[in-house]
Coordinates of C-alpha atoms in Angstrom, one line a residue:
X19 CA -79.0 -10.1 42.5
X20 CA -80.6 -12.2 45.2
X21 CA -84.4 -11.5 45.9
X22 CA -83.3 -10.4 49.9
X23 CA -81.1 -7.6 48.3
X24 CA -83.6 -6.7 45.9
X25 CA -85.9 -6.0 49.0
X26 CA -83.5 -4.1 50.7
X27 CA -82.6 -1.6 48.2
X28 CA -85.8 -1.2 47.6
X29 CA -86.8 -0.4 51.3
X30 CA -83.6 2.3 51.1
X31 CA -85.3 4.1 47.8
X32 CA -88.7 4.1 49.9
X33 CA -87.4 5.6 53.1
X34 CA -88.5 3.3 55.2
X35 CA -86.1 4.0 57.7
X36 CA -85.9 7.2 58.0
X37 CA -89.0 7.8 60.5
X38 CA -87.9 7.9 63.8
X39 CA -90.6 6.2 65.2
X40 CA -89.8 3.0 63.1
X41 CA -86.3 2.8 64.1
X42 CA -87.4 3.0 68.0
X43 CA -89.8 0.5 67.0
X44 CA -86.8 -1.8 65.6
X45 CA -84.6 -1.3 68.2
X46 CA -87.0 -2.2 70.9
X47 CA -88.7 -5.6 69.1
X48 CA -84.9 -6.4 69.2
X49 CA -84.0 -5.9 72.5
X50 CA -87.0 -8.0 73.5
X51 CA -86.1 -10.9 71.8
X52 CA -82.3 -11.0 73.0
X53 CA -84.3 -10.4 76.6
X54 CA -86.4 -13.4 75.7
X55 CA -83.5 -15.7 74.8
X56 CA -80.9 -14.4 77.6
X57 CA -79.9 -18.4 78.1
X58 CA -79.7 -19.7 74.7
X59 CA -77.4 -16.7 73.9
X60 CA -75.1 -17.4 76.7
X61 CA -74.8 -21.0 76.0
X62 CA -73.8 -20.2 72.3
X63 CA -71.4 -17.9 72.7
X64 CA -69.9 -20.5 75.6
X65 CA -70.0 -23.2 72.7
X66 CA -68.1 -21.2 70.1
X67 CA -65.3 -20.0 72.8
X68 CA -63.1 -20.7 75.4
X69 CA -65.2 -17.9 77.8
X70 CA -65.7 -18.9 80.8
X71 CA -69.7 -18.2 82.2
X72 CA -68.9 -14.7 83.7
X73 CA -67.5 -13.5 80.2
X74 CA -70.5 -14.5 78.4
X75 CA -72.5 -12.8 80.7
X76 CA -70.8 -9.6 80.3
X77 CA -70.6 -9.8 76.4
X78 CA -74.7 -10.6 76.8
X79 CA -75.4 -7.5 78.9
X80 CA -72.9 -4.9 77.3
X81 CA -75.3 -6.0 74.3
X82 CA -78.5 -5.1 75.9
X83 CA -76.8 -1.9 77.5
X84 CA -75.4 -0.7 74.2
X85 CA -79.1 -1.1 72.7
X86 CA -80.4 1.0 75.4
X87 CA -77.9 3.7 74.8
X88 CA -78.8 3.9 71.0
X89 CA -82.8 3.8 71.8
X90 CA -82.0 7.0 74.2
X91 CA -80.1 8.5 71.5
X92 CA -83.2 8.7 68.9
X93 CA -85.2 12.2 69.8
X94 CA -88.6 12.4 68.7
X95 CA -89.4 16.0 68.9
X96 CA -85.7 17.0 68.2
X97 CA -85.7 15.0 64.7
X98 CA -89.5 16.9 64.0
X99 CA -88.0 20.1 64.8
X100 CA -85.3 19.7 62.4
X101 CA -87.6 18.7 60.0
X102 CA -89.4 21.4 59.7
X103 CA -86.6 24.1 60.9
X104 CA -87.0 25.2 57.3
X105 CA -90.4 25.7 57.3
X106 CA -89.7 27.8 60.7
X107 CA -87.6 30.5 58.7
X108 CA -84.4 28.4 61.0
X109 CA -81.1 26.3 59.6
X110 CA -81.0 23.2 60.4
X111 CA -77.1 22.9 60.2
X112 CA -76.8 19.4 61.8
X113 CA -78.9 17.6 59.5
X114 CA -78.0 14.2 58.8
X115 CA -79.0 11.6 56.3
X116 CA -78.8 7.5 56.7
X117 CA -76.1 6.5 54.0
X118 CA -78.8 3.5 53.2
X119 CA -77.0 0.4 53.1
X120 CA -75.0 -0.8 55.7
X121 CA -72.9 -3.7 54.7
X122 CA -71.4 -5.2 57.5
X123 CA -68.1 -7.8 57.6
X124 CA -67.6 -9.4 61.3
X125 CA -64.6 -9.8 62.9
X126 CA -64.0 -13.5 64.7
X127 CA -63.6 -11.7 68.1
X128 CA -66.6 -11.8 70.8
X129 CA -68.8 -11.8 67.0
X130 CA -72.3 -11.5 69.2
X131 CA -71.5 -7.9 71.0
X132 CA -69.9 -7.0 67.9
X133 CA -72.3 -7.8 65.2
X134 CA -75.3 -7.0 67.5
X135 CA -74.0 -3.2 68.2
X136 CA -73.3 -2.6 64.5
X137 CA -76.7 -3.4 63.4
X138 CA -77.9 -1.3 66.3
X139 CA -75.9 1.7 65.3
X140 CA -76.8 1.4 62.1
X141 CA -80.5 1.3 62.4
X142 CA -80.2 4.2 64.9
X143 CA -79.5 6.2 61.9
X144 CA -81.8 5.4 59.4
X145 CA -80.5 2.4 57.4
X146 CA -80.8 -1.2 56.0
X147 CA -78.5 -3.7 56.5
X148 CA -76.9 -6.2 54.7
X149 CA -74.1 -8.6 56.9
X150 CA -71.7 -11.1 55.4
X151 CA -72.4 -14.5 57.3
X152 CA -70.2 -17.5 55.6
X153 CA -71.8 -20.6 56.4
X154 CA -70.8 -22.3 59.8
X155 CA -71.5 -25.2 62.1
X156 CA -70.5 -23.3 64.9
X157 CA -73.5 -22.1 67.1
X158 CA -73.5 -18.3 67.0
X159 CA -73.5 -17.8 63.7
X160 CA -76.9 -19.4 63.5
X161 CA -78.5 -17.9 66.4
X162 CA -77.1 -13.8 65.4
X163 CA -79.3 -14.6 61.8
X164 CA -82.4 -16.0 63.8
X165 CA -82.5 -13.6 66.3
X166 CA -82.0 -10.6 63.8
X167 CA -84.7 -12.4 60.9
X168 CA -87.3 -12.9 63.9
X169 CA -86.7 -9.4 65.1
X170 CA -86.5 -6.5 62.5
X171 CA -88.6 -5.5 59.3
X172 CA -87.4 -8.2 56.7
X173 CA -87.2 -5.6 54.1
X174 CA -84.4 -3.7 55.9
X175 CA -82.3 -6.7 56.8
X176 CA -80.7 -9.5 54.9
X177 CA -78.0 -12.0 54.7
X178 CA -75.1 -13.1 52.3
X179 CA -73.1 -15.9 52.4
X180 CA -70.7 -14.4 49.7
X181 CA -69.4 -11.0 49.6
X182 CA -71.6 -8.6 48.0
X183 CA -70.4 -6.3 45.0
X184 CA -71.1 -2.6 44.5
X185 CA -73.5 -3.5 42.0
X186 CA -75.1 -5.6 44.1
X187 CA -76.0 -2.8 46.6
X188 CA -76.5 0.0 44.7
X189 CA -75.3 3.5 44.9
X190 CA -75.8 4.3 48.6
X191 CA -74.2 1.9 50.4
X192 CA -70.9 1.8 52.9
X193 CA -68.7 -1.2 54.2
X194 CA -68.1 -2.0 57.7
X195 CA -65.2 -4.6 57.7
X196 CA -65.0 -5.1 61.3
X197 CA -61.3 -7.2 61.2
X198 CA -60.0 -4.1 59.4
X199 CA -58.4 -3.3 63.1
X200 CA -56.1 0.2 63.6
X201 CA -52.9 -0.7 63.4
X202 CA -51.1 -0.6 66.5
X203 CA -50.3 -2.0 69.5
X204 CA -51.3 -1.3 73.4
X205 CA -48.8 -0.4 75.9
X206 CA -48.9 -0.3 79.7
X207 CA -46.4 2.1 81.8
X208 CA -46.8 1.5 85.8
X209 CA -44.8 4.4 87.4
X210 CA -42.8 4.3 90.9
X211 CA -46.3 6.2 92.1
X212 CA -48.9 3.8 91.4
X213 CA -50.8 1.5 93.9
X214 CA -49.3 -2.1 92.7
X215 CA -51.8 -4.2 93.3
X216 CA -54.5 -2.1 91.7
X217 CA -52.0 -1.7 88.7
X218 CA -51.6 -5.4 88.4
X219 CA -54.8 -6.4 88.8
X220 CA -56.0 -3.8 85.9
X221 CA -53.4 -5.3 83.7
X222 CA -54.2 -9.0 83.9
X223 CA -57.5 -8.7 83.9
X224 CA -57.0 -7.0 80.3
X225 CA -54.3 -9.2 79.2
X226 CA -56.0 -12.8 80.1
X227 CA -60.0 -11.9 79.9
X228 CA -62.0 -13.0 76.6
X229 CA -58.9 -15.4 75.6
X230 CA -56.7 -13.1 75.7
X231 CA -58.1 -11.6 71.6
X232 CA -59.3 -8.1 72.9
X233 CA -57.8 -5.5 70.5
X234 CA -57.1 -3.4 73.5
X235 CA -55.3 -6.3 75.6
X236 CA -51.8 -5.0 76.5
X237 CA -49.2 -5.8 74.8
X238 CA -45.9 -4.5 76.7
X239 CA -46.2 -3.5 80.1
X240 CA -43.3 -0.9 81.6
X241 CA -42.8 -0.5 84.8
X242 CA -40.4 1.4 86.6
X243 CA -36.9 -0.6 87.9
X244 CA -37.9 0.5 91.6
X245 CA -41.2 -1.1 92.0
X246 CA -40.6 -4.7 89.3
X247 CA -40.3 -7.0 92.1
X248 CA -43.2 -6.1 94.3
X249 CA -45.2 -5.6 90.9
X250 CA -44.2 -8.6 89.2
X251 CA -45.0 -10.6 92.6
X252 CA -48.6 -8.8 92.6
X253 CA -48.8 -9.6 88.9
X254 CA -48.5 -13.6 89.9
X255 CA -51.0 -13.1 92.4
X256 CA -53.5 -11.7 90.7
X257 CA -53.2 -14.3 87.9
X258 CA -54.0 -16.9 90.3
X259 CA -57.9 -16.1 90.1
X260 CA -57.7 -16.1 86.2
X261 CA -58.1 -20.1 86.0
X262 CA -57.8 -22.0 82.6
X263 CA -60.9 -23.0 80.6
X264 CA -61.8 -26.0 79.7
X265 CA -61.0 -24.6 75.7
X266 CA -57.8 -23.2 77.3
X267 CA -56.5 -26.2 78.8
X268 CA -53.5 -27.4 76.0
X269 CA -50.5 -28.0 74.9
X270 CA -49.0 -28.5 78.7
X271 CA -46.5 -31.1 77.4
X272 CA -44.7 -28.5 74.8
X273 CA -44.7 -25.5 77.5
X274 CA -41.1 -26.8 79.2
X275 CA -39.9 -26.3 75.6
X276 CA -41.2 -22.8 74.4
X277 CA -40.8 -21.3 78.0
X278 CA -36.6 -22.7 76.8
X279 CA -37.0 -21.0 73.8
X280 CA -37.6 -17.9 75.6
X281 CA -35.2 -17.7 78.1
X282 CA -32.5 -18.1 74.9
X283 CA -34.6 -15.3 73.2
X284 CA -33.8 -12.9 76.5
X285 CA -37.2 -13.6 78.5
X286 CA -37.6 -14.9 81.9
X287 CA -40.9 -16.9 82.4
X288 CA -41.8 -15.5 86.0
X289 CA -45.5 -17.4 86.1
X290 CA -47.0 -20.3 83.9
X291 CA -50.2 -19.9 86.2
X292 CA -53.5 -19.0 85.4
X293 CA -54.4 -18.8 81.5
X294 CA -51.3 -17.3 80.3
X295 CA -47.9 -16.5 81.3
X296 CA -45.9 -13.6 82.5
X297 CA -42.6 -12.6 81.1
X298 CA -40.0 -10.0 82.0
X299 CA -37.8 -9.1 79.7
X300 CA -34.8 -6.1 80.0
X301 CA -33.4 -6.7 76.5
X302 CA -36.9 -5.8 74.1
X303 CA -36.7 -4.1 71.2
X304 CA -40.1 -3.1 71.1
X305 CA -40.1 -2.6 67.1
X306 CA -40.1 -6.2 67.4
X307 CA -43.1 -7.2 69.6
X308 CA -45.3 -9.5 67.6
X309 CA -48.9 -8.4 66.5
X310 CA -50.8 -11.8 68.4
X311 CA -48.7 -12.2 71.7
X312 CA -48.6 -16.1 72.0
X313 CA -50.2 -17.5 74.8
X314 CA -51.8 -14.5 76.4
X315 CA -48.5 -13.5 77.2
X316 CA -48.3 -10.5 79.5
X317 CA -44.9 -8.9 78.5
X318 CA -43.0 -6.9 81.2
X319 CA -40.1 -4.8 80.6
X320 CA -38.4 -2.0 83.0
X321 CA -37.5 1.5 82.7
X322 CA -35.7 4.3 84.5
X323 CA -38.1 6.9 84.6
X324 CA -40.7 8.9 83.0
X325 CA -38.9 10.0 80.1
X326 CA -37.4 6.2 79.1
X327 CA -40.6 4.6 79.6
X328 CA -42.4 7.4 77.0
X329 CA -38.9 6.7 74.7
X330 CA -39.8 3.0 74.4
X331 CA -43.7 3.5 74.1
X332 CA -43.2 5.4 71.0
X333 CA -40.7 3.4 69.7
X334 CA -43.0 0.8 69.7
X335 CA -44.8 3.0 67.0
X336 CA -48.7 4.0 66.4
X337 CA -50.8 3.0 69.9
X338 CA -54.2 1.9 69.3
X339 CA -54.2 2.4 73.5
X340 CA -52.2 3.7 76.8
X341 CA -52.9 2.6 80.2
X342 CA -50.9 4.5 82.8
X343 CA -50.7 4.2 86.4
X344 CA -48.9 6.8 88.3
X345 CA -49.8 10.1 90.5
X346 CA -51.8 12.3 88.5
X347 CA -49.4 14.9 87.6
X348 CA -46.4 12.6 86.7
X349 CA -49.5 10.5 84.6
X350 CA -50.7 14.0 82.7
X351 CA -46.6 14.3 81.8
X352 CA -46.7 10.6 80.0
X353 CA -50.1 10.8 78.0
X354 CA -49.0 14.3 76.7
X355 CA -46.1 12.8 75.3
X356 CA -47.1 9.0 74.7
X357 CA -49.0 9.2 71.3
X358 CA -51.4 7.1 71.6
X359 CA -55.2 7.0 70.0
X360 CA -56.6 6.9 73.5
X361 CA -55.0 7.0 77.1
X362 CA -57.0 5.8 80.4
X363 CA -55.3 6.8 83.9
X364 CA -55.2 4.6 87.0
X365 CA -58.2 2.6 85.4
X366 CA -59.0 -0.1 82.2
X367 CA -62.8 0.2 81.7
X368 CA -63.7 -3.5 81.1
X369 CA -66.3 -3.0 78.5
X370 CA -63.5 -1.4 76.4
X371 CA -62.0 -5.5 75.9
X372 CA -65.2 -6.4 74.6
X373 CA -65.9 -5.8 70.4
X374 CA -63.8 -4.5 67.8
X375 CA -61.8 -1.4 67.1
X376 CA -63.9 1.7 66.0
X377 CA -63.2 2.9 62.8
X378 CA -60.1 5.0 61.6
X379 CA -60.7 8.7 62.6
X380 CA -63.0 7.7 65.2
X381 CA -62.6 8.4 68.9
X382 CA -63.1 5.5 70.6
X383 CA -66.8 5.9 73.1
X384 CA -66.8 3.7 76.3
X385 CA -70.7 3.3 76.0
X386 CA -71.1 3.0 72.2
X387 CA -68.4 1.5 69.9
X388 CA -70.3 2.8 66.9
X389 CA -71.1 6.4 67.1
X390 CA -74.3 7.0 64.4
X391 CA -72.3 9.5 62.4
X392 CA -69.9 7.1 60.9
X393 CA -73.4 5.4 59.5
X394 CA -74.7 8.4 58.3
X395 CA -74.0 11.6 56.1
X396 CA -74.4 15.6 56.9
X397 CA -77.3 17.2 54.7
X398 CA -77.3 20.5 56.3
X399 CA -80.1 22.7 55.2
X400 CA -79.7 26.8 55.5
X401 CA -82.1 29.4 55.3
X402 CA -80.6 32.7 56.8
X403 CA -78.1 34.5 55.2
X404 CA -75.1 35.4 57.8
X405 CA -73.6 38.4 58.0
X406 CA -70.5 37.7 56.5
X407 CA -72.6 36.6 53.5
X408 CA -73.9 40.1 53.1
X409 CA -70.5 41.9 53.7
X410 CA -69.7 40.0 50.5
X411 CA -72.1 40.7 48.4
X412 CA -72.4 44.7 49.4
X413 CA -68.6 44.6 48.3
X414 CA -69.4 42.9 45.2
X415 CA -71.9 44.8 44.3
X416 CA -69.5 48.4 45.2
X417 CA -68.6 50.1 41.8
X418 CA -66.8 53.3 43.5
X419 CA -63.2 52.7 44.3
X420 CA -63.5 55.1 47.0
X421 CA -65.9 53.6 48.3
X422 CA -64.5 50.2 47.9
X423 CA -61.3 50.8 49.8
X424 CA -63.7 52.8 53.1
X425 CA -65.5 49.3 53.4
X426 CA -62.2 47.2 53.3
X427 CA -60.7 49.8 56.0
X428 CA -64.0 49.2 57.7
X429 CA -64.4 45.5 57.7
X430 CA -60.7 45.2 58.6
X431 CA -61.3 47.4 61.7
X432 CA -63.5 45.0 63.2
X433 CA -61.0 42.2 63.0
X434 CA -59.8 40.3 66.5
X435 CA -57.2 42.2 68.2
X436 CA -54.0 40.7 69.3
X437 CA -55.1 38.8 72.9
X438 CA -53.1 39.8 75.9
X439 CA -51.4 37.1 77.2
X440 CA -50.4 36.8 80.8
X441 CA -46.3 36.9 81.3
X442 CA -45.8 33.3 83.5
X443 CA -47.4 29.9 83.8
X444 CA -47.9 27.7 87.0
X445 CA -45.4 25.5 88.1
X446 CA -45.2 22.2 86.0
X447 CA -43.3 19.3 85.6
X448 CA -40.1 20.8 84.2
X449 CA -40.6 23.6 86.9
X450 CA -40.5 21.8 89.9
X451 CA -37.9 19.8 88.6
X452 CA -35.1 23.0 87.5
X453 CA -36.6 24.5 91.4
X454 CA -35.4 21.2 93.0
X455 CA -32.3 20.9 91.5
X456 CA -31.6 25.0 92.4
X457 CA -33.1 24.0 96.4
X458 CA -30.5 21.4 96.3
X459 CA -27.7 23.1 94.9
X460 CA -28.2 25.9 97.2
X461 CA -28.8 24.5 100.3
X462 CA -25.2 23.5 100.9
X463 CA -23.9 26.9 99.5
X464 CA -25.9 29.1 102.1
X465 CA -24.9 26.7 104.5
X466 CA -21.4 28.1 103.9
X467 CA -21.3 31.1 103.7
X468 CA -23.9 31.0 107.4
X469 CA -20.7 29.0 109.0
X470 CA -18.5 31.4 107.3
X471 CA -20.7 34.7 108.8
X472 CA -20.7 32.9 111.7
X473 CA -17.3 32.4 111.8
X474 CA -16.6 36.2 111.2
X475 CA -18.6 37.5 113.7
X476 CA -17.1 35.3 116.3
X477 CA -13.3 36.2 115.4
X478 CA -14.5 39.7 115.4
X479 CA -15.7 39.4 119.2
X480 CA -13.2 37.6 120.3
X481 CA -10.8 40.3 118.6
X482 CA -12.6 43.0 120.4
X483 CA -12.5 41.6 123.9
X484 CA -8.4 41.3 124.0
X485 CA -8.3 44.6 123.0

């Protein structure tokens, strides 16, 4: 066992993260120094990608933003009073414990933001941490292991170059592999009621930002057959402003050939501008979409209505993501029935692109890609007995028959009553629908029979003034 692992499960066994001052103290000495090197931070992540200066700046300050978020989580007098709820004659039922060991795997994707918030979540709740760092020339690498050994308590942090076995870090310990992505893919649907240009703007922005690599980049786009050739023409547009980088720039002699290949494969290249390309396809089988779209290719595909458009988006199978664009009411019909780990309506928050996936069984949070529970484990202390508890025991305890079978009648007495439920709902999608259909049906029948009364009464005059 190295010597820096040694030290670390030592400092777990100790406690020495457990005080809440000392992680506030951690978390701040941190932020300081990423404040302090703000340039040479931004360079590296420039030199490692294909980001353009914008990009880096917003990986740099989603960073910063997500540390201030943890430091505002930790509570002072809230983590004292739980201490000591116990010694108060209270529970303290959401007691937590740091699992100890944090043993963290980066993924290859925007690796600063990534790395950076893991450590931070994990020191919010108490632990050490141990992060898997093969040896690289690339820049980023390098400057993560500085910044972190110049920063935080080198007893609590430490670096392998090798993966680490269970033996090597003890008992309490979890594994954070960060490439271990939810399976899935992201899917788009821009209804007859959406505003275009804000739809397409959303959308390429998602699809072509940080190289194209987010994990919640869209992958098929539907949009309704009424609307695909103003919102293919905005899609162009907006791509216009989404120049290539220098990295990007590549390959331009073998495009004429793939962009073939694609129109034998059923796709139409609409635009080659910008840093990827947008296709249209109306022959998809969306079982088939590939996991890495090639290119930063921005897949379009139409659909009929509501109802096709939620029949192809779960065809495509688990959805890490939804993005839907439409009037509010037809947008609650699709995310009801699209199932999808998370939906966003009419919006794609940009800091969502940024980082990794959060782990299986974890709702995704805008602000903090990491909640703290998933780094720690609930230790919840009780000291009052409920009164369920002592219904128990007093039946337990009953000896008498008789009097066993008047304390079941008794308890079962105070059991819910059946709740009285109202006898209609408000009018919903179906609703307005099956009242349409009727208005339309029936406005051509009373129209009848009015030109038939009509017709009666005048017959009827006209038979009563010759007589």
């Amino acid at each position: 066992m190295a010597a820096s692992l040694r030290a670390v499960r030592e400092a777990v066994l100790d406690g020495r993260m457990h005080n809440t001052f000392t992680r506030q103290t951690q978390l701040e000495a941190l932020q300081q120094t990423l404040l302090d090197k703000s340039d040479a931070i931004q360079d590296a992540i420039l030199a490692d990608t294909s980001y353009v200066a914008s990009e880096a700046a917003v990986e740099y300050l989603l960073t910063l933003n997500t540390l201030k978020e943890y430091h505002k989580s930790l509570n002072v007098d809230r983590a004292l009073q739980d201490e000591y709820a116990i010694a108060r004659g209270e529970d303290a039922a959401n007691r937590r414990d740091p699992m100890g060991i944090v043993y963290i795997v980066p993924t290859s994707y925007t690796v600063f933001y990534s790395i950076l918030v893991a450590v931070a979540g994990a020191l919010t709740a108490g632990n050490c941490i141990v992060i898997e760092l093969s040896n690289s020339l690339q820049a980023l690498p390098v400057l993560i292991k500085k910044l972190l050994a110049s920063s935080l308590d080198p007893k609590t942090i430490a670096f392998v170059s090798t993966p680490a076995t269970d033996e090597d870090l003890g008992p309490q310990h979890m594994r954070l592999h960060q490439d271990n992505h939810l399976p899935g893919k992201v899917v788009a649907v821009v209804d007859r009621t959406a505003n275009i240009n804000h739809a397409a703007e959303a959308l390429v922005a998602a699809r072509f930002s940080f190289g194209g690599r987010s994990p919640y980049a869209p992958d098929l786009v539907l949009v309704n057959e009424y609307i695909k050739e103003p919102f293919l023409m905005a899609l162009v547009q907006a791509s216009v402003y989404f120049l290539p980088s220098a990295g990007a720039i590549q390959g331009d002699e073998r495009r004429q050939g793939k962009e073939d290949q694609e129109e034998r494969g059923g796709l139409r290249v609409v635009s080659s501008l910008g840093r990827g390309k947008i296709v249209e396809g109306d022959r998809l089988d969306p079982k088939a979409l590939p996991d890495n779209p090639a290119d930063g290719r921005l897949l379009v595909h139409t659909v009929r209505s509501l109802d096709h458009a939620i029949d192809l988006s779960n065809m495509v199978g688990n959805l890490r993501g939804a993005y839907v664009f439409a009037h509010e009411k037809s947008a609650k019909y699709l995310t009801q029935f699209i199932n999808a780990d998370v939906s966003f309506v009419n919006h794609i928050p940009m800091e969502v692109l940024v980082g990794p996936t959060p782990p299986k069984q974890v709702a995704l949070d805008r602000s903090m890609r990491y909640p703290t529970t998933i780094f720690s484990v609930p230790r919840p202390h009780y000291i009052t007995p409920t009164l369920l508890s002592q219904s128990v025991t007093d039946i337990l305890r009953t000896k008498s028959a008789s009097t066993l079978r008047s304390t079941l009648v008794l308890e079962s007495s105070e059991l819910v009553s059946p709740t009285q439920r109202s006898l209609g709902g408000g009018v919903g999608f179906f609703e307005q629908g099956i009242l349409t259909g009727l208005g339309l049906f029936s406005i051509p029948i009373l129209a009848g029979v009015s030109a038939l009364g009509y017709w009666t009464w005048t017959m009827v005059q006209n038979h009563g003034s010759r007589m």
